[in-house]
mmCIF file of C-alpha atoms in Angstrom:
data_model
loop_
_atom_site.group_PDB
_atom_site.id
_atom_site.type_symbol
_atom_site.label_atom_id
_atom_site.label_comp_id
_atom_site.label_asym_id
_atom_site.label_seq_id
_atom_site.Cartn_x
_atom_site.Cartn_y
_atom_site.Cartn_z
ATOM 1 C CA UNK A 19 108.267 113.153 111.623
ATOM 2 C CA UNK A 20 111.631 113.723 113.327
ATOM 3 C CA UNK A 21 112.524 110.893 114.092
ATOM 4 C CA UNK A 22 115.118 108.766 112.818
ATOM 5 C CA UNK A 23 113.976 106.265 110.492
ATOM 6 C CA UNK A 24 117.016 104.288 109.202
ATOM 7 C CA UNK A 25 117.764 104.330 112.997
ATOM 8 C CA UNK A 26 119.669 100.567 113.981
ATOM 9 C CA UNK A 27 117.864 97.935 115.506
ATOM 10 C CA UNK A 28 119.917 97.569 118.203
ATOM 11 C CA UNK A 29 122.811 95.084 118.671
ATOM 12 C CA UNK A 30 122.074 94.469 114.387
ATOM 13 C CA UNK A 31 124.660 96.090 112.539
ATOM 14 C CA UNK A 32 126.779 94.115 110.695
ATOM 15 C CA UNK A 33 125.382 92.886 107.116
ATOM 16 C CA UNK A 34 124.653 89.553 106.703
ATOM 17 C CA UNK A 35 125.056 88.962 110.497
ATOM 18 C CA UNK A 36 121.959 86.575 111.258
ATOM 19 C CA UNK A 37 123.769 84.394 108.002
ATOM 20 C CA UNK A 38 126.548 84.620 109.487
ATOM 21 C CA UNK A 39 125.084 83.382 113.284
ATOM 22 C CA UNK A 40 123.199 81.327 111.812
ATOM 23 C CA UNK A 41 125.743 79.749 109.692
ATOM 24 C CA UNK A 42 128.141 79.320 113.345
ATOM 25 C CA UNK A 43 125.134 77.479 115.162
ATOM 26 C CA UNK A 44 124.368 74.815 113.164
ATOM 27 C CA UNK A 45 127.727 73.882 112.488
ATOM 28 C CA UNK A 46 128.661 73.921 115.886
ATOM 29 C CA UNK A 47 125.486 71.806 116.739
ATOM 30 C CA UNK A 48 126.170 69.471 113.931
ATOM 31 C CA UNK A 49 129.723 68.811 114.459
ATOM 32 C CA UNK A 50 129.079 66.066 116.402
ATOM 33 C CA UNK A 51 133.203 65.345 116.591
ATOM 34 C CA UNK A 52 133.382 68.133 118.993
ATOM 35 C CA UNK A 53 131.921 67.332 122.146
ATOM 36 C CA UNK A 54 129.258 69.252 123.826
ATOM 37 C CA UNK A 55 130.406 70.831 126.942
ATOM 38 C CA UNK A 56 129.845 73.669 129.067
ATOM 39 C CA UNK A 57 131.923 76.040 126.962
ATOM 40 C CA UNK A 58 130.633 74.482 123.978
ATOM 41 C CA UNK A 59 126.841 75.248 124.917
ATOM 42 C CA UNK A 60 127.685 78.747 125.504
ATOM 43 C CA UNK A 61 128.357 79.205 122.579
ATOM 44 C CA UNK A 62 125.754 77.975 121.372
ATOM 45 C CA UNK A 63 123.253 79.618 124.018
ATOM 46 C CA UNK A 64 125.071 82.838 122.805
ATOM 47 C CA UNK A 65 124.336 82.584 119.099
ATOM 48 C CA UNK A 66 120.763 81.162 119.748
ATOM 49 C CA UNK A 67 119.894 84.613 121.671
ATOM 50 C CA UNK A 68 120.963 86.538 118.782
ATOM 51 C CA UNK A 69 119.157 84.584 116.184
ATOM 52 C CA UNK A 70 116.125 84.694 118.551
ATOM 53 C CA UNK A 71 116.068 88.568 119.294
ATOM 54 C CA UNK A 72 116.466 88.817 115.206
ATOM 55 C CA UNK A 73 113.589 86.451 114.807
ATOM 56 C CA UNK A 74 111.578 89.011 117.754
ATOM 57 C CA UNK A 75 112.425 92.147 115.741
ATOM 58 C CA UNK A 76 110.747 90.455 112.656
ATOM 59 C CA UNK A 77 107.490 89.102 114.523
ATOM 60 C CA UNK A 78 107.619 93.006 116.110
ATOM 61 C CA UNK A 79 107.172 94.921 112.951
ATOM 62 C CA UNK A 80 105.132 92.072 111.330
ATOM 63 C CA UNK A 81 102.385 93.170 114.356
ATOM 64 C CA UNK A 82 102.332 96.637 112.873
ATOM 65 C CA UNK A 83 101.530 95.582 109.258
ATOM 66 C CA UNK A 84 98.085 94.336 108.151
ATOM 67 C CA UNK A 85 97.675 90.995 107.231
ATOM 68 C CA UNK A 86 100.607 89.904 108.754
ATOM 69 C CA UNK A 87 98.823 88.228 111.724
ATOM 70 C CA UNK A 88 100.189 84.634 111.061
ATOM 71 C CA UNK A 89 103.702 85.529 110.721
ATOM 72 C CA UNK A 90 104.270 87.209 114.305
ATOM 73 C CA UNK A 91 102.539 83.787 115.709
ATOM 74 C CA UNK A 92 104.614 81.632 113.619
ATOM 75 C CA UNK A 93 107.956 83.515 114.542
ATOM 76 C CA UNK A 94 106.783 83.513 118.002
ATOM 77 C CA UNK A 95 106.125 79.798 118.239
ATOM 78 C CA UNK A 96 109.704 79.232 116.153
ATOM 79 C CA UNK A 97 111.622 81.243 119.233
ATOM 80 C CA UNK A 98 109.663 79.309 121.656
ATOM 81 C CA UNK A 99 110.895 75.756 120.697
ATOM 82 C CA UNK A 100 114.863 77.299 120.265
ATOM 83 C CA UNK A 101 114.361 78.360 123.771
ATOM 84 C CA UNK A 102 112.515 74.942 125.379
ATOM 85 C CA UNK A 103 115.143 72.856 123.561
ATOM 86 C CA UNK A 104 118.164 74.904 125.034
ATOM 87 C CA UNK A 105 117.265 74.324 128.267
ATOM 88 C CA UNK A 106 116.031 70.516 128.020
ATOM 89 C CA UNK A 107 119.865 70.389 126.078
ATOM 90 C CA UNK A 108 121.513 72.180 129.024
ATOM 91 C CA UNK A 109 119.597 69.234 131.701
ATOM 92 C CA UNK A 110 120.908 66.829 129.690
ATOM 93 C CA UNK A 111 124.109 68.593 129.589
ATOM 94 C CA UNK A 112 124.094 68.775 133.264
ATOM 95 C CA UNK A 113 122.861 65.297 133.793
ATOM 96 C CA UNK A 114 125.560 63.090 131.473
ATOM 97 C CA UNK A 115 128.346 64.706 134.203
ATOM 98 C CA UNK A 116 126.836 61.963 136.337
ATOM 99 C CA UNK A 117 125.669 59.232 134.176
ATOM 100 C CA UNK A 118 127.315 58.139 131.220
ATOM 101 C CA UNK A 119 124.408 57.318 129.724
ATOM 102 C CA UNK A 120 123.092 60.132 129.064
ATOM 103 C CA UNK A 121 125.346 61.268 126.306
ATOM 104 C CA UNK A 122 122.673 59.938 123.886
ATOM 105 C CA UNK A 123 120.427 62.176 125.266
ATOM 106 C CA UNK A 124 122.844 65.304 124.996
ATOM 107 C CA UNK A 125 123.538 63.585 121.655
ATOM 108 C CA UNK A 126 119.569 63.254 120.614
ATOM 109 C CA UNK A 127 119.262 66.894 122.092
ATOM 110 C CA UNK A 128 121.954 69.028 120.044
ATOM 111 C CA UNK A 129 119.953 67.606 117.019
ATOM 112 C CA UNK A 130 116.496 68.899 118.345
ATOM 113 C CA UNK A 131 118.161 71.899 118.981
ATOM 114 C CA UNK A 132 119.750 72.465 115.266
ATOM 115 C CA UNK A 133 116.225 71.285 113.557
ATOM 116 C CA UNK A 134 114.548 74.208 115.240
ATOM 117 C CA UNK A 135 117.004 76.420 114.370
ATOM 118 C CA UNK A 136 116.627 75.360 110.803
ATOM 119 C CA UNK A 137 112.724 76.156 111.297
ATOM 120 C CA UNK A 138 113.613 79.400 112.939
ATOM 121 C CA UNK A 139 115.891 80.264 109.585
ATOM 122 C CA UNK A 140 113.081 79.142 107.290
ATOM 123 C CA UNK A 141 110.111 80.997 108.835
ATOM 124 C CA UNK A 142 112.031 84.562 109.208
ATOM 125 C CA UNK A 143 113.177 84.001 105.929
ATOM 126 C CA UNK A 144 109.653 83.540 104.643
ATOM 127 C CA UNK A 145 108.519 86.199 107.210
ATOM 128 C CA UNK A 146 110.756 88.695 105.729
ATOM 129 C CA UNK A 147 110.049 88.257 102.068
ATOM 130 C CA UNK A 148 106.326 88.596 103.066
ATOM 131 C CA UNK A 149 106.429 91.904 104.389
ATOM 132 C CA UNK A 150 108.778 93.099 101.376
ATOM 133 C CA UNK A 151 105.914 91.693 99.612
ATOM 134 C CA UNK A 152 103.027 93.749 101.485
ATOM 135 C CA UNK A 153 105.097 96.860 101.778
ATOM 136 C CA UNK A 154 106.429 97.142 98.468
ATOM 137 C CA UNK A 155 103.433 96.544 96.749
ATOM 138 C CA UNK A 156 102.137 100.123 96.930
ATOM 139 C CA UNK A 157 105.128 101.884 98.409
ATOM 140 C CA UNK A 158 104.359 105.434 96.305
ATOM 141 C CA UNK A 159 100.858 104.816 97.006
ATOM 142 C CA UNK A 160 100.667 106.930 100.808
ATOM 143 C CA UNK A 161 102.280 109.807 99.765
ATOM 144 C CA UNK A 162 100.467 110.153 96.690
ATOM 145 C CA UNK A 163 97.489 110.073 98.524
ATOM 146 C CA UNK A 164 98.697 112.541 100.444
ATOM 147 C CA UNK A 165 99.902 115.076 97.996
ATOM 148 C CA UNK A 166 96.200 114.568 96.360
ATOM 149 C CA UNK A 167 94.663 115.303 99.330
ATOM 150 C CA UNK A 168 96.502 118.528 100.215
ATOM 151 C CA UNK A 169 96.008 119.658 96.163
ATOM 152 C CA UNK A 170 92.124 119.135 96.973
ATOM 153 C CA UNK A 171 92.353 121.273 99.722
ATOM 154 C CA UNK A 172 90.687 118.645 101.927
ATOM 155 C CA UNK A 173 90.158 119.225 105.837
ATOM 156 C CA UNK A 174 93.231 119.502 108.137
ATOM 157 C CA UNK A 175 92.486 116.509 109.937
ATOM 158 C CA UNK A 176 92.340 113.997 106.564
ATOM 159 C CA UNK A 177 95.543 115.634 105.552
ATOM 160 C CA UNK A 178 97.213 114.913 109.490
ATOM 161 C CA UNK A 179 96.068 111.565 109.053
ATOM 162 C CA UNK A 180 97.157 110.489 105.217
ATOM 163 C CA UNK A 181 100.660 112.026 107.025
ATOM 164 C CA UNK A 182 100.846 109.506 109.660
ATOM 165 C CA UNK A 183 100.146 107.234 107.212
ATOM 166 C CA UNK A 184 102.874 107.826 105.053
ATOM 167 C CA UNK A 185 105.412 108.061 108.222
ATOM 168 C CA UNK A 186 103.842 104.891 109.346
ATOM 169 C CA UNK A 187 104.592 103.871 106.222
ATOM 170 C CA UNK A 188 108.041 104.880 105.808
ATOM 171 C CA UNK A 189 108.895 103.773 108.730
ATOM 172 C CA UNK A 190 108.077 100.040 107.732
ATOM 173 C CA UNK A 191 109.863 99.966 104.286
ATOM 174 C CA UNK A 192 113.095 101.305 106.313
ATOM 175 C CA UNK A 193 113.001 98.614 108.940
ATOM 176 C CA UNK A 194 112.445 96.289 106.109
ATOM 177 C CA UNK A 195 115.217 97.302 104.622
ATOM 178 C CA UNK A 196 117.543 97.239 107.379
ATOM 179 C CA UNK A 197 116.340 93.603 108.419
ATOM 180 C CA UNK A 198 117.327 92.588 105.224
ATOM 181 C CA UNK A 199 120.431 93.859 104.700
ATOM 182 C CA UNK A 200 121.299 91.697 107.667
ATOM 183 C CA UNK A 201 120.058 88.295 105.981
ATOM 184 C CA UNK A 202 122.364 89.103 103.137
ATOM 185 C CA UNK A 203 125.709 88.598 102.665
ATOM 186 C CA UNK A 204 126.539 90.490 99.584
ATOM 187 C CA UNK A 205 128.206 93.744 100.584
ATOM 188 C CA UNK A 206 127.477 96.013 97.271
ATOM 189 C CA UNK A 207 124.259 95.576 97.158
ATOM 190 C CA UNK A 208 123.958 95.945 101.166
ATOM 191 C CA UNK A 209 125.534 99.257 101.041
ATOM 192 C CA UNK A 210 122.833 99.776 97.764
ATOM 193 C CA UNK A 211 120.104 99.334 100.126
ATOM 194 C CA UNK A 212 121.820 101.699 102.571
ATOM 195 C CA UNK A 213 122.635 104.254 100.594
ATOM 196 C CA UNK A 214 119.285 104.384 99.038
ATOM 197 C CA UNK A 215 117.711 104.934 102.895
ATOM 198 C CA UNK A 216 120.239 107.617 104.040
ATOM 199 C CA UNK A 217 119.129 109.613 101.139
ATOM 200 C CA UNK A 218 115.527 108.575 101.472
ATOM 201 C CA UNK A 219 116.011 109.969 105.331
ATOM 202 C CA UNK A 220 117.020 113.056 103.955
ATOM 203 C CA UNK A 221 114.055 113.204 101.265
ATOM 204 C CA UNK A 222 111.173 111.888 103.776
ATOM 205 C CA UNK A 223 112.535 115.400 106.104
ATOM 206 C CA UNK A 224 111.930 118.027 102.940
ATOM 207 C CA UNK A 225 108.890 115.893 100.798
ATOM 208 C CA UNK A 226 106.452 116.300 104.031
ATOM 209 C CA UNK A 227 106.270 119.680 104.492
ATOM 210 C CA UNK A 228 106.679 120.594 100.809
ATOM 211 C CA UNK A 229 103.508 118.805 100.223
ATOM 212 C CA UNK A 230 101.745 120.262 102.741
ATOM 213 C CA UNK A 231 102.663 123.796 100.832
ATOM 214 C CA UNK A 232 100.759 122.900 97.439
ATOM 215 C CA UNK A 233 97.648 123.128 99.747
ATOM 216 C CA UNK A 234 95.326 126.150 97.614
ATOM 217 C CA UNK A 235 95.502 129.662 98.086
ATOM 218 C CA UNK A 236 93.238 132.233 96.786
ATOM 219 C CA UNK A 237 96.483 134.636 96.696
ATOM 220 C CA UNK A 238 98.959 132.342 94.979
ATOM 221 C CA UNK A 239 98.900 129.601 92.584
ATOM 222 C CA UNK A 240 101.571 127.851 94.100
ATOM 223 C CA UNK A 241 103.508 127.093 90.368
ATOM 224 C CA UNK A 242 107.001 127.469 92.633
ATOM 225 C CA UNK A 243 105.987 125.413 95.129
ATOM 226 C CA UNK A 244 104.350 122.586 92.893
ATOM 227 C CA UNK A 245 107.634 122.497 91.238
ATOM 228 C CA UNK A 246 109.882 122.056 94.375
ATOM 229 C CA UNK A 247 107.576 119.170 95.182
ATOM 230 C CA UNK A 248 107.347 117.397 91.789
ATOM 231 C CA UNK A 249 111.162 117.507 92.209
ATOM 232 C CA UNK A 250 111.387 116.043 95.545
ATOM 233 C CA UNK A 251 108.963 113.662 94.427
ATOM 234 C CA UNK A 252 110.961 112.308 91.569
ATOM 235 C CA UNK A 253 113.720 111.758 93.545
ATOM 236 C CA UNK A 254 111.562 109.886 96.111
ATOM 237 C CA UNK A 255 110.237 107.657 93.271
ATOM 238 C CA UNK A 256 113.446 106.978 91.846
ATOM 239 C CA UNK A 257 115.391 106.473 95.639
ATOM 240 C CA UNK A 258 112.061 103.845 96.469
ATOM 241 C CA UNK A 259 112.318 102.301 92.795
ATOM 242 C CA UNK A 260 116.335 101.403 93.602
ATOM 243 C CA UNK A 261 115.586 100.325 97.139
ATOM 244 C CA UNK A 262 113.342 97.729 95.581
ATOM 245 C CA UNK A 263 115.689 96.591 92.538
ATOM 246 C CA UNK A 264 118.169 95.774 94.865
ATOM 247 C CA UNK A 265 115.851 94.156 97.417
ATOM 248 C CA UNK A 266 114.906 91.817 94.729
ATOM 249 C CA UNK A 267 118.214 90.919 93.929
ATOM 250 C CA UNK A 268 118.758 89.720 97.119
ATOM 251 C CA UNK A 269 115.780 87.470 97.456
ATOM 252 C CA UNK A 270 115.346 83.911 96.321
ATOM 253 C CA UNK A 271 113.188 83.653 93.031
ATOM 254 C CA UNK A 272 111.526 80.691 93.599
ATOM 255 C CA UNK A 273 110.472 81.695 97.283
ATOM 256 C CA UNK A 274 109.031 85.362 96.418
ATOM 257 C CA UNK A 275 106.942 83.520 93.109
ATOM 258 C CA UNK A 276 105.601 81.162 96.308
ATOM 259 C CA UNK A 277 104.567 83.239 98.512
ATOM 260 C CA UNK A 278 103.323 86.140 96.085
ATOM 261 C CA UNK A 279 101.236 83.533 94.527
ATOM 262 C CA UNK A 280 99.539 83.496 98.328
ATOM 263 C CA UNK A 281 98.857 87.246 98.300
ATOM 264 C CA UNK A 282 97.544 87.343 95.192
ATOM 265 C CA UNK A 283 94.861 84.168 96.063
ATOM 266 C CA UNK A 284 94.327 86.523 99.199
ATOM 267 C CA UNK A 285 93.757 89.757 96.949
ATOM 268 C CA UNK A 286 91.459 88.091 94.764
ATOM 269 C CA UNK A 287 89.405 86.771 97.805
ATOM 270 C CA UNK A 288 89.485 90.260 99.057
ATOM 271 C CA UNK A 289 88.527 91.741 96.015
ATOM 272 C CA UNK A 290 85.838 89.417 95.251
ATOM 273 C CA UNK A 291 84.564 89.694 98.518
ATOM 274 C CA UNK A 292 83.782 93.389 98.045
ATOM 275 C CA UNK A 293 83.000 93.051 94.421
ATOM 276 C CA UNK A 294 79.709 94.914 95.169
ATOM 277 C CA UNK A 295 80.766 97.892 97.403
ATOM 278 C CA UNK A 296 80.792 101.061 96.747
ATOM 279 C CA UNK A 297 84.331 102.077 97.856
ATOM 280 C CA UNK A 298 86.089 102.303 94.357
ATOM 281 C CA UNK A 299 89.010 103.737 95.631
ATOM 282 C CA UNK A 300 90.002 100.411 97.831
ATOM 283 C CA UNK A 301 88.837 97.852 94.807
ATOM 284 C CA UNK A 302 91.402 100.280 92.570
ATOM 285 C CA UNK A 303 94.008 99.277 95.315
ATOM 286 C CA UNK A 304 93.559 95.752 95.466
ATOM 287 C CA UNK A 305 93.858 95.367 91.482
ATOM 288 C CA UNK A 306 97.020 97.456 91.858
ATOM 289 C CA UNK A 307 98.210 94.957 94.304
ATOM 290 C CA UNK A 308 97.191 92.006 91.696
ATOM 291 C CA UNK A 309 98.779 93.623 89.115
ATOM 292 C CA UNK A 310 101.981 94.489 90.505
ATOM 293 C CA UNK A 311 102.593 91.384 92.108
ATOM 294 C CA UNK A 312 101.952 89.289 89.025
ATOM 295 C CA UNK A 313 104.268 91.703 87.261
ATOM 296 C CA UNK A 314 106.913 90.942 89.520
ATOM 297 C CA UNK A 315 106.063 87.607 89.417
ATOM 298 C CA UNK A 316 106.359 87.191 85.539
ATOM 299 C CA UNK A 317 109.943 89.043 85.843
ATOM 300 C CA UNK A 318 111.265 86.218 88.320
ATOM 301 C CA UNK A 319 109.984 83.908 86.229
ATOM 302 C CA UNK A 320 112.055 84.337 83.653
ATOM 303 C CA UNK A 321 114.884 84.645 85.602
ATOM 304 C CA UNK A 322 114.160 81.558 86.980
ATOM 305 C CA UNK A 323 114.055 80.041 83.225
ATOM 306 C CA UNK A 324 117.124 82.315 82.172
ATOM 307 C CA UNK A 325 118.906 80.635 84.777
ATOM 308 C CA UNK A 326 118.100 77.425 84.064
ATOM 309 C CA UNK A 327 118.941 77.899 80.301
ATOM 310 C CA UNK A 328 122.264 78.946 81.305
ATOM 311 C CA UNK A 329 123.047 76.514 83.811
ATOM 312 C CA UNK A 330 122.011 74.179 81.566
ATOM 313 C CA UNK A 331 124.592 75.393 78.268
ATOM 314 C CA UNK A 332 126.878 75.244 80.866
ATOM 315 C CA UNK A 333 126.675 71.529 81.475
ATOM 316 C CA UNK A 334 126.772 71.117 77.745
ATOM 317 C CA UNK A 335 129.565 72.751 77.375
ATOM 318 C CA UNK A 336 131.374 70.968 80.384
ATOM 319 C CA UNK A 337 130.647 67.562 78.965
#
């Protein structure tokens, strides 16, 4: 539990910086008034391993979250072509130094090279706003179990485990967050996101082990120490709740109301599925999921309609 959670993927720093890389390749590749050369192609070699080790950092955490199967093999498969394409661009490259011809191939290659990278964009895009999806679903949902648990006075090893659980947890909504502070290119409500997982850091450090205190005790009643924690766990709620809101204002309406309508078909399959099990605890969960999602769902919808509405007054008016 010590360690650093809001910790830097390395060599991703800079907000909005895969944008901003991403942005640089495909102009350079689709400038086709500057020549490709040597120098030219490492520049675009350079900015294709950044993109690419972005892309690897999403398909890595996406193999720690479950359900998220498909998008480390699609990610995977996205850096693959980038990297095939370079290097059939760089023969073709080498190549058109001896034969003229071969500029249409250099030509025909650059394009390859650029249509990949649009893929590449598209699926961590979609990759990302999947996980925010899965993550943020239940975010309060760990440590609540855990600070039920511990008031139950259940056995030390349930408690150590719902406590890796919520690290494990943790630990994915921060990398989330970072990731996508890098994909966006509006500074306020980068540093939002920030600020809301330095102090988060600081919580996650004091909200463990004051949980683990409320556990029952024939000598106290523990009023002082439920209180400390039903502080810290306000604060928690209300640092998680922000980290969301301005998640959500960073993400494309029309793309999260896609691909939440997938999660919710998968919910209900779930769900129905195990319609006749006895574990009421996990079909509680998966109507939670249903719910929240559509809730969300309903809200970017009428955003999506507000926006229309105005955009469309403002033609109106314009005429």
């Amino acid at each position: 539990m010590q360690s650093n959670k809001n910790e830097k993927v390395p060599g991703f720093v800079e907000p909005g910086s895969f944008i901003k890389k991403m942005d640089q390749i495909l102009d350079t590749l689709h400038n086709h008034h500057q020549p490709m050369n040597e120098i030219l192609f490492a520049e675009v070699q350079a900015s294709a391993e950044y993109i690419v080790q972005f892309a690897l950092s999403i398909a890595k955490l996406s193999s720690t979250m479950e359900g998220c199967e498909n998008i480390n093999s699609e990610v995977m498969s996205a850096c693959r072509n980038i990297v095939s394409e370079l290097e059939s661009l760089k023969i073709s490259l080498v190549r058109s130094h001896d034969n003229q011809n071969c500029y249409s191939e250099v030509k025909l290659g650059r394009e390859v090279v650029g249509d990949f990278v649009e893929i590449l964009e598209q699926t961590v895009n979609s990759a990302l706003l999947s996980m925010i999806i899965k993550a943020y679903t239940l975010v309060h949902l760990p440590l609540d179990k855990l600070i039920l648990s511990v008031n139950l006075g259940q056995d030390d090893d349930v408690v150590e485990k719902l406590v890796q659980e919520f690290d494990k947890n943790t630990d994915v909504v921060f990398q989330i967050a970072h990731l996508s502070t890098l994909c966006c290119t509006d500074k306020k409500r980068s540093q939002a996101i920030n600020s809301a997982l330095n102090f988060m850091e600081t919580l996650e450090k004091e909200i463990v082990p004051a949980s683990l205190r409320i556990r029952p005790n024939v000598n106290s009643d523990r009023v002082e120490e439920k209180n400390h924690l039903r502080c810290l766990r306000q604060l928690w709620k209300f640092e998680v709740e922000s980290l969301e809101e301005s998640l959500m204002g960073i993400v494309d309406p029309t793309a999260f109301c896609l691909l939440a309508e997938r999660e919710i078909t998968s919910c209900s399959k779930v769900l129905k599925n195990s319609a006749y099990t006895q574990n009421s605890m996990f079909l509680r969960e998966e109507l939670m999921k249903i719910s929240k999602i559509s809730k969300s769902v309903v809200d970017f919808a009428w955003k999506i309609e507000l926006d229309k509405q105005k955009n469309g007054t403002f033609s109106e008016d314009n005429q």
